[in-house]
XYZ file of C-alpha atoms in Angstrom:
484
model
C -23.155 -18.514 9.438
C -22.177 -22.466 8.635
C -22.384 -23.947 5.807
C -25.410 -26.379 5.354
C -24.079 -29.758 5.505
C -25.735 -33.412 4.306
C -26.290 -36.426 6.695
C -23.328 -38.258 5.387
C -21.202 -35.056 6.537
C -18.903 -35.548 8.955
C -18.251 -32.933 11.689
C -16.248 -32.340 14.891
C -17.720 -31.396 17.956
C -17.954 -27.768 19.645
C -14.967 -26.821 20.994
C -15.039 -26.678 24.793
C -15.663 -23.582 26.562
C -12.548 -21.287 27.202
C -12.379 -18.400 29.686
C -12.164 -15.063 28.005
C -8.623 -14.920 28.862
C -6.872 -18.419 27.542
C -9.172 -17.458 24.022
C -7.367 -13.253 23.946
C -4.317 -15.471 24.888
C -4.676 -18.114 21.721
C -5.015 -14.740 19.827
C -2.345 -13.438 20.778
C -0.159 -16.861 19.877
C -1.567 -17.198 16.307
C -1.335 -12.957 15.081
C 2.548 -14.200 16.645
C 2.331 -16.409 14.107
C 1.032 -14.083 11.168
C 3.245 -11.648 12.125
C 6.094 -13.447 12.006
C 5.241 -15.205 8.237
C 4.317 -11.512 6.799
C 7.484 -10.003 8.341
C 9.372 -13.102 6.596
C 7.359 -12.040 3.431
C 8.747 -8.613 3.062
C 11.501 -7.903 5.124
C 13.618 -9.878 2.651
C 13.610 -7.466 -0.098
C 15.655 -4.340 1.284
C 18.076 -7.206 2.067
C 18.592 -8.441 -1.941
C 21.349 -6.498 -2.797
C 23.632 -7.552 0.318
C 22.506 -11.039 -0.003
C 23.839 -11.050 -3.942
C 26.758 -9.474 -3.249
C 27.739 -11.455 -0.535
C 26.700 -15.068 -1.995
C 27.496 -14.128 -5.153
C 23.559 -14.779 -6.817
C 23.036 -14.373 -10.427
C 20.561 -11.591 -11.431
C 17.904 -14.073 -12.306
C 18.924 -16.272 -9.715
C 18.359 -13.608 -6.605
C 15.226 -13.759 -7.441
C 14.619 -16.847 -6.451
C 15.047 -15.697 -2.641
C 11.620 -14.521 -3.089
C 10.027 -17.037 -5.721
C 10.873 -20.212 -3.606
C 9.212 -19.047 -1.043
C 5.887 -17.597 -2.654
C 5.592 -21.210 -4.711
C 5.687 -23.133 -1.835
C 3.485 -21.050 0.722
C 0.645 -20.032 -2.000
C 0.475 -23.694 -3.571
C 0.374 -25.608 0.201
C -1.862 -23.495 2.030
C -5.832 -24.873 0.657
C -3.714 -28.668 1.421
C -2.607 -27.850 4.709
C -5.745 -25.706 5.703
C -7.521 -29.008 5.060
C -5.456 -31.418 6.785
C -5.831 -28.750 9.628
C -9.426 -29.861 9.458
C -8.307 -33.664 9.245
C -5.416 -33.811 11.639
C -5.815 -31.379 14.183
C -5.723 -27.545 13.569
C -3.299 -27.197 16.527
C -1.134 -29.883 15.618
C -0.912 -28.037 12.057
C 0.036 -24.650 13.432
C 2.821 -26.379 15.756
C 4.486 -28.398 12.778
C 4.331 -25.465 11.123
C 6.140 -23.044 13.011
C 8.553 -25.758 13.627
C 9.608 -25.877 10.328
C 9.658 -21.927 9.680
C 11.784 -21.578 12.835
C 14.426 -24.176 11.247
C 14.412 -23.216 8.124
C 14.876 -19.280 9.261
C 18.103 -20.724 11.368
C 18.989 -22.552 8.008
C 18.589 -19.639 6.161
C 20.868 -17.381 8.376
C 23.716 -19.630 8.560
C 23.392 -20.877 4.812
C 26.804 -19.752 2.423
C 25.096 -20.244 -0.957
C 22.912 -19.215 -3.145
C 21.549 -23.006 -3.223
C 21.191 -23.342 0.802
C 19.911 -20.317 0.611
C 17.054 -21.252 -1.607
C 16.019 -24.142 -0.107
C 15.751 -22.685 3.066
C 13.495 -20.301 1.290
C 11.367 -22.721 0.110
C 11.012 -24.549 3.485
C 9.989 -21.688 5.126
C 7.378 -21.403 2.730
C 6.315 -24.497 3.695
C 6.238 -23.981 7.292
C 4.177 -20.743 6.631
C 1.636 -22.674 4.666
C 1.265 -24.913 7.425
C 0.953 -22.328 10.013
C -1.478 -19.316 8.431
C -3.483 -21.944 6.768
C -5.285 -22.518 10.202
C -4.999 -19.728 12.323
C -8.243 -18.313 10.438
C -9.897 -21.914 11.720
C -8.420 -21.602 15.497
C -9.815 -17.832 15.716
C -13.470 -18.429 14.461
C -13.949 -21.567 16.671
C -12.473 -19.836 19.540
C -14.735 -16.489 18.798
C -18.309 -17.784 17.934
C -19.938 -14.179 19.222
C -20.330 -11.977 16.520
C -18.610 -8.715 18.781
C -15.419 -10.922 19.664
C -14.460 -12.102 16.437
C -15.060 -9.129 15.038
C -12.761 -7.544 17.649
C -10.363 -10.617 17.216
C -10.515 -10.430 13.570
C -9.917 -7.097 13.947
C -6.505 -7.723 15.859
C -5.368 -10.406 13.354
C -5.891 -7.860 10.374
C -3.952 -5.381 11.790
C -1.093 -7.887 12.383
C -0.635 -8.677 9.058
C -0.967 -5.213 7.810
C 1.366 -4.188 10.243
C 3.915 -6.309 9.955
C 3.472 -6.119 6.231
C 4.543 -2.358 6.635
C 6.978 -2.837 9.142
C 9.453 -5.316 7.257
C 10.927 -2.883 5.431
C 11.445 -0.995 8.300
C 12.709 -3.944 10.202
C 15.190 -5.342 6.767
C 16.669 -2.107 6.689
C 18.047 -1.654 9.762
C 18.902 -5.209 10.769
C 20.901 -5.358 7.325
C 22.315 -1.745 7.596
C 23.185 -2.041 11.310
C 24.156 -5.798 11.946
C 24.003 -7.753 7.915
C 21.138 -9.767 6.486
C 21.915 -12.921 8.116
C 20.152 -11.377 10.932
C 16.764 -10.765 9.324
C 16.390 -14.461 9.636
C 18.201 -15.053 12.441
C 15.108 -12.849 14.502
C 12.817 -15.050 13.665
C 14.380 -17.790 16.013
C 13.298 -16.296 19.370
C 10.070 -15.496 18.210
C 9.152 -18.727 16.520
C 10.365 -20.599 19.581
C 8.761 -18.279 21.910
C 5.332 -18.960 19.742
C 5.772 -22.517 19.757
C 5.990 -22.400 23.646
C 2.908 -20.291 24.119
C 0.920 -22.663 22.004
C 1.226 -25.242 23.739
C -0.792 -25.049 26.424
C -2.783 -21.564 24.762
C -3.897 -22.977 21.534
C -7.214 -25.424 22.392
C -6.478 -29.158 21.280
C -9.284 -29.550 18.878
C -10.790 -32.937 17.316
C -9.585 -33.799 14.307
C -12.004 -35.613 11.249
C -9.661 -38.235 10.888
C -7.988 -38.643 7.059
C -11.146 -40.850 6.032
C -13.094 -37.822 6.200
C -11.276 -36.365 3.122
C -7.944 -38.245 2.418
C -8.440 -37.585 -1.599
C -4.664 -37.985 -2.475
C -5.244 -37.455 -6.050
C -7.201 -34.252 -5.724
C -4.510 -33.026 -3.219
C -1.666 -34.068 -6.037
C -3.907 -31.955 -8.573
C -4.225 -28.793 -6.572
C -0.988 -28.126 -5.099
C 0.292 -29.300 -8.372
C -2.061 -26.880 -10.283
C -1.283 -24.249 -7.634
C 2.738 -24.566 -7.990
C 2.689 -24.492 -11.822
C 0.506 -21.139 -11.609
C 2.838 -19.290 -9.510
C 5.619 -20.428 -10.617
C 4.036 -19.298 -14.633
C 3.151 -15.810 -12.400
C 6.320 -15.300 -11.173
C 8.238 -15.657 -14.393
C 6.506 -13.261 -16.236
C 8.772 -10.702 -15.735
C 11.345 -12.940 -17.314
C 9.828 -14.567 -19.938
C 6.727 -12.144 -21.205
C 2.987 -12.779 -20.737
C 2.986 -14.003 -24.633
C 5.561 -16.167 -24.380
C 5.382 -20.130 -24.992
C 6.508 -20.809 -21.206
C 3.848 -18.497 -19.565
C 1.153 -19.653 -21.717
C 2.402 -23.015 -21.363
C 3.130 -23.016 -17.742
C -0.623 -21.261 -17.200
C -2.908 -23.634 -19.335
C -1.622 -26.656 -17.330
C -2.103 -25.190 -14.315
C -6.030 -24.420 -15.489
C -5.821 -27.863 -16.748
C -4.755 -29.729 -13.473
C -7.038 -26.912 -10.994
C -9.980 -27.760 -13.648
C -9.601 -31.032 -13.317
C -9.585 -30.795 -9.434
C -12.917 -28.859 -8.973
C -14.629 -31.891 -11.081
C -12.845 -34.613 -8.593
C -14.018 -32.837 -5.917
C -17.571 -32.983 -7.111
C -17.501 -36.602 -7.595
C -14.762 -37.980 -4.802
C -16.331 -39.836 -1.645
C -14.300 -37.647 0.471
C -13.021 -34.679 -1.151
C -10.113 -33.148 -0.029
C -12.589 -29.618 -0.756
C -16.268 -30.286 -0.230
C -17.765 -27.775 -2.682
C -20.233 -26.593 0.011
C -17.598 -24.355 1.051
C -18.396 -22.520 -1.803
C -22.467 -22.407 -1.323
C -21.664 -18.744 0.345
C -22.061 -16.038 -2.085
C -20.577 -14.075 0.548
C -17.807 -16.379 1.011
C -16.939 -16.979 -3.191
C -17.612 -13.093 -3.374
C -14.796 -12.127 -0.700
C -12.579 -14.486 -1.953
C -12.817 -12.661 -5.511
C -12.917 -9.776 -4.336
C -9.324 -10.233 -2.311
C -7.532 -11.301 -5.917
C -8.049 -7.929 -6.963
C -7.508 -5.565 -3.784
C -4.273 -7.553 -3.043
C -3.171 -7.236 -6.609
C -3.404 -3.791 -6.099
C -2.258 -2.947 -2.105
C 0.747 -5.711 -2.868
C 1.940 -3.744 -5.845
C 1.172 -0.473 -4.060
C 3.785 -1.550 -1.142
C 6.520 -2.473 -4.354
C 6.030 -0.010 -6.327
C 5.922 2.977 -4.218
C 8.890 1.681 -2.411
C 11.122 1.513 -6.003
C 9.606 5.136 -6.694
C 11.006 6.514 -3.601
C 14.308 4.679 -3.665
C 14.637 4.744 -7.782
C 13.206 8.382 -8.614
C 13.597 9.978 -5.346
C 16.574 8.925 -3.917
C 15.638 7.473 -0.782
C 17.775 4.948 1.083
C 16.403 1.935 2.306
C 15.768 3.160 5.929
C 14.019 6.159 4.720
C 11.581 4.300 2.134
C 10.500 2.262 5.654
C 10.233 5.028 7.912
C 8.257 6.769 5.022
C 6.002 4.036 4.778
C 5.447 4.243 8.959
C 2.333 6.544 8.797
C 0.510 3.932 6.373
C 1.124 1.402 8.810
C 0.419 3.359 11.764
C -3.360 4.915 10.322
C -3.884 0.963 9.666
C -3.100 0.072 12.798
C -5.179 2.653 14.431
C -8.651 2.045 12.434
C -7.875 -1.634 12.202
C -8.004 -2.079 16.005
C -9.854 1.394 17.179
C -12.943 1.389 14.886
C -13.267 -1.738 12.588
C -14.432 -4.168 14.499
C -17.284 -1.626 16.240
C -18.212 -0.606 12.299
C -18.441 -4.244 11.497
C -20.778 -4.978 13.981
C -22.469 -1.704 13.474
C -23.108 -1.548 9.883
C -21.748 -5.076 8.633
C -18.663 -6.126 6.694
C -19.756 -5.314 3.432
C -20.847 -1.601 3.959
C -17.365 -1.515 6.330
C -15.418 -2.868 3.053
C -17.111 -0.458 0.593
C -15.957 2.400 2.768
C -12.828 1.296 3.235
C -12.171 0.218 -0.700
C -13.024 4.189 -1.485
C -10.465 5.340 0.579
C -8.181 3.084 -0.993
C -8.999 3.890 -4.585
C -8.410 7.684 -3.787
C -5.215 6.838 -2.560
C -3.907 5.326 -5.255
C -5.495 7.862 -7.598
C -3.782 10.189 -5.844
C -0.402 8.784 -6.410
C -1.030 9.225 -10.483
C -0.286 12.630 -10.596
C 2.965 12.116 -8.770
C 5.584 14.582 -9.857
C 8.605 13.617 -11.053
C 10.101 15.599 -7.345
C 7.446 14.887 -4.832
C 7.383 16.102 -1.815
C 6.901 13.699 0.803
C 4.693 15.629 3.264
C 2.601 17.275 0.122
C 1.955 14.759 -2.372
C 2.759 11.167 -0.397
C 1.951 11.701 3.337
C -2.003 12.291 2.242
C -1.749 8.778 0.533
C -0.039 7.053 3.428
C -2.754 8.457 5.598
C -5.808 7.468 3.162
C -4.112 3.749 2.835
C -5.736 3.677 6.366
C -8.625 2.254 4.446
C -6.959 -1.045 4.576
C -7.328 -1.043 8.085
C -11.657 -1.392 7.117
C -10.512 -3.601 4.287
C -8.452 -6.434 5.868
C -10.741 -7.161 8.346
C -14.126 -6.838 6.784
C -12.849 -8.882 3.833
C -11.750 -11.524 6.674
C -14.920 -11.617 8.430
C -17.024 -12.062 4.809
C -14.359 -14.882 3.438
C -14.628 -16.926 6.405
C -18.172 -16.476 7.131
C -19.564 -19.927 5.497
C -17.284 -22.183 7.744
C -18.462 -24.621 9.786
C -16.447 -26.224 12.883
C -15.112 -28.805 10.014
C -14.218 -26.503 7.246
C -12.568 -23.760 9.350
C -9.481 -25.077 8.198
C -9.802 -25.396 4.433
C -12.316 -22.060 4.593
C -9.123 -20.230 6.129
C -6.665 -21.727 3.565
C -8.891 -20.658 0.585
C -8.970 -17.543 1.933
C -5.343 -17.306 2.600
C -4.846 -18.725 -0.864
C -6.895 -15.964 -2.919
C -4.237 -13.267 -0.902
C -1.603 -15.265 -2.217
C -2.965 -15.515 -5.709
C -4.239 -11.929 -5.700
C -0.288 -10.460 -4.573
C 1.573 -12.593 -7.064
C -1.069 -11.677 -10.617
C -1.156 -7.943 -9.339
C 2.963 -7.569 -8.986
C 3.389 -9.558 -12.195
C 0.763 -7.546 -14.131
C 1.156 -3.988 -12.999
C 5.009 -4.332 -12.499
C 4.969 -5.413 -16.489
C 2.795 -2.152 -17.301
C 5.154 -0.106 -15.566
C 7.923 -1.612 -17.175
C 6.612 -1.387 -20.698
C 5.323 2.195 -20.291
C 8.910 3.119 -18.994
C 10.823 1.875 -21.597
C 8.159 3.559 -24.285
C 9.104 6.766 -22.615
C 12.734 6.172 -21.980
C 12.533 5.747 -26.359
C 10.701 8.739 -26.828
C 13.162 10.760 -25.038
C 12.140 11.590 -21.770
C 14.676 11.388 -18.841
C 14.743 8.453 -16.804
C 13.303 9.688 -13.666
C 10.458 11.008 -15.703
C 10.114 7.544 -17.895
C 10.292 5.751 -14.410
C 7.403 7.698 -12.925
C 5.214 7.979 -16.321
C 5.835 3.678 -15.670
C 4.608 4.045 -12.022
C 1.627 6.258 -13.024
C 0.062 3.376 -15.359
C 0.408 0.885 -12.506
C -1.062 2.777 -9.896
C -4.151 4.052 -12.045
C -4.399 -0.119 -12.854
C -4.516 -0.688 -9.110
C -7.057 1.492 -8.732
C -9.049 0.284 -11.167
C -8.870 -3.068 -9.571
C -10.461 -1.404 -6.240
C -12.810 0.403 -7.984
C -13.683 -3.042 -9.603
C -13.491 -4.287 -6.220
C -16.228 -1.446 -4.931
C -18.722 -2.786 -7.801
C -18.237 -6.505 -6.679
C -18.943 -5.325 -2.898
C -21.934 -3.878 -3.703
C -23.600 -6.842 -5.066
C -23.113 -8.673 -2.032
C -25.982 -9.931 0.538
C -26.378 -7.324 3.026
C -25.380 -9.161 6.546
C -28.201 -10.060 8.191
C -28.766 -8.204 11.854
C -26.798 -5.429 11.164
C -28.184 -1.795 12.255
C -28.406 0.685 10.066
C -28.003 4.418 11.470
């Protein structure tokens, strides 16, 4: 449902009409999009090892393949979901997947760890620029409650598809060509997208900069923004004590405090707080920190138990991982989208959080020699829950936007996943390394100390869902929605 909106408001028109067709067709150019930037996201990280060897990265400088890219995409996408609104969504997504599409050709011909970076970091930028609207295109081209839950639905299981498949994907482009090439696949696809958007994508009416050109609140939250991750992502190194976390983190409250108030007094805020009227809208949005703090470090940590503790290659830890991908690609687009209309979003989530939480509960008594198709094919098969999840959660965060918030409504959302994936590796990765080493020193073997390590973080993750179930459950009912 929009957002209420004042007289002094300004909004774009409708968009026109679109046959059934060009809108399924639109779809299908923006989830090329998503799938392309979530691929990007994890396909990278069976490739780490080749890339250091072969460019010669520093320990702490490898990682840096993934931390330029996570600063840049989570700080830029509320900014660029709002100049979506203010320039043209289209135009956004276009510039956007330019810029990835470069970047990925920079990336796979770069010969240094510093090329390499920066290419990094400008794909992050294009991927800002890109997912930050697609959420805006879909619900003006869906306003019927059945399509966009069917088109949400189709979205969702993009993402968590190609979320699951990068691994998959890494591995055998670096094992069978080398990891140039897991960039280097982007280019058709990018290019291909960029072609079909042209004429697919509907040329919306922008607000014009007037209606929210607040340069200093945009300086304040992507400044805010950067410094958080960037605090975040150097936990690992640097301890959650320490003078630069605390440091790093208390500015970035500082500067995202200070935003919130000049967006409450600015003319034209770069992020009208109406958005956030929705209790809906500011629940989801919650509610998303903690379920992607948990799935994100499910993907990680699983994936290091398998490799680490049970010896699988890097092929084998994505084909293992199929059957979670799969299940969510099966509920995601067979059943989701009928349940959300059925019984509404936020009965559809609570389902689907339960199935979650037993997954991961599951996983903590993991023996030290699991057996895949006894003790980790039952939790690849209950992670179908995500496919209820991902797009119920979608539908809920982006259900306060109005024709001129879709943009910023979408980034928001997109920036809580970012937020949300980044606190839940850095927090439950750290309790897994801790309890590890506390094992390791009271004697027990390392593949034992490794899995008492992965234990801790799994039963945190599930108390983050379980968290998450509580916080569903004192959400509005949607209105309409049949009961059985």
């Amino acid at each position: 449902m929009p957002t209420p909106t004042d007289a002094t408001t300004p909004t774009t028109p409708p968009a026109p009409t679109r046959g059934l067709r060009s809108r399924w067709t639109a779809l299908a150019v923006i989830s090329t999009g998503m799938l392309m930037t979530v691929l990007d996201g994890s396909i990278v990280t069976v490739a780490m090892p080749a890339i250091q060897s072969d460019l010669g990265f520093t320990p702490a400088g490898l990682s840096w393949v993934v931390n330029a890219y996570l600063i840049a995409f989570g700080s830029l996408l509320l900014l660029a979901g709002r100049l979506g609104d203010l320039l043209g969504r289209k135009r956004m997504f276009l510039v956007g997947t330019t810029v990835f599409t470069a970047a990925s050709l920079l990336a796979g011909v770069c010969d240094s760890p510093a090329t390499l970076t920066a290419a990094r970091f400008l794909q992050g930028v294009g991927s800002a620029m890109t997912s930050a609207v697609s959420l805006g295109i879909l619900i003006t081209l869906f306003t019927k409650a059945r399509e966009r839950n069917k088109a949400i639905a189709v979205f969702s299981f993009t993402g968590a598809v190609g979320a699951s498949l990068g691994q998959v994907v890494g591995g055998v482009l670096t094992d069978a060509l080398d990891w140039h090439w897991i960039f280097f696949i982007n280019l058709p696809v990018g290019l291909a997208a960029l072609l079909l958007a042209l004429p697919a994508l509907p040329a919306d009416r922008s607000l014009g900069l007037r209606a929210g050109a607040d340069v200093v609140g945009a300086a304040l939250v992507t400044a805010g923004l950067m410094i958080g991750i960037y605090a975040v992502v150097k936990v690992e190194e640097h301890g959650w004590s320490s003078a630069h976390t605390l440091g790093a983190g208390s500015l970035s409250l500082a500067l995202l405090g200070a935003f919130v108030l000049r967006q409450a007094k600015a003319r034209t805020p770069l992020m009208p707080l109406r958005v956030l009227r929705s209790r809906a809208v500011v629940g989801a949005n919650l509610i998303q920190i903690l379920v992607m703090g948990a799935l994100f470090s499910f993907q990680i940590l699983i994936a290091l138990h398998m490799q680490k503790v049970l010896g699988y290659g890097a092929c084998d830890t994505g084909l293992a991982m199929l059957p979670a991908a799969v299940m969510i690609g099966a509920v995601s687009l067979g059943v989701s989208a009928r349940l959300n209309s059925r019984f509404g979003p936020r009965n559809v989530l609570m389902a689907g959080l339960a199935l979650l939480a037993l997954a991961l509960l599951l996983l903590v008594r993991l023996p030290v020699d699991a057996d895949y198709v006894s003790d980790l094919l039952p939790v690849m098969l209950l992670i179908s829950g995500g496919g209820l999840v991902l797009p119920a959660l979608t539908a809920l965060g982006m259900s306060g936007a109005g024709d001129g918030d879709a943009g910023l409504a979408s980034g928001l959302f997109n920036t809580t996943q970012q937020i949300g994936m980044a606190l839940g590796v850095a927090v439950l990765s750290t309790l897994a390394a801790s309890r590890t080493e506390t094992l390791a020193a009271a004697g027990h073997t390392p593949a034992a100390a490794l899995t008492g390590g992965y234990h801790l973080a799994f039963a945190t993750g599930a108390a983050l869902l379980l968290t998450s179930l509580a916080l569903t459950a004192t959400l509005p009912r949607s209105p309409g929605t049949r009961t059985p």
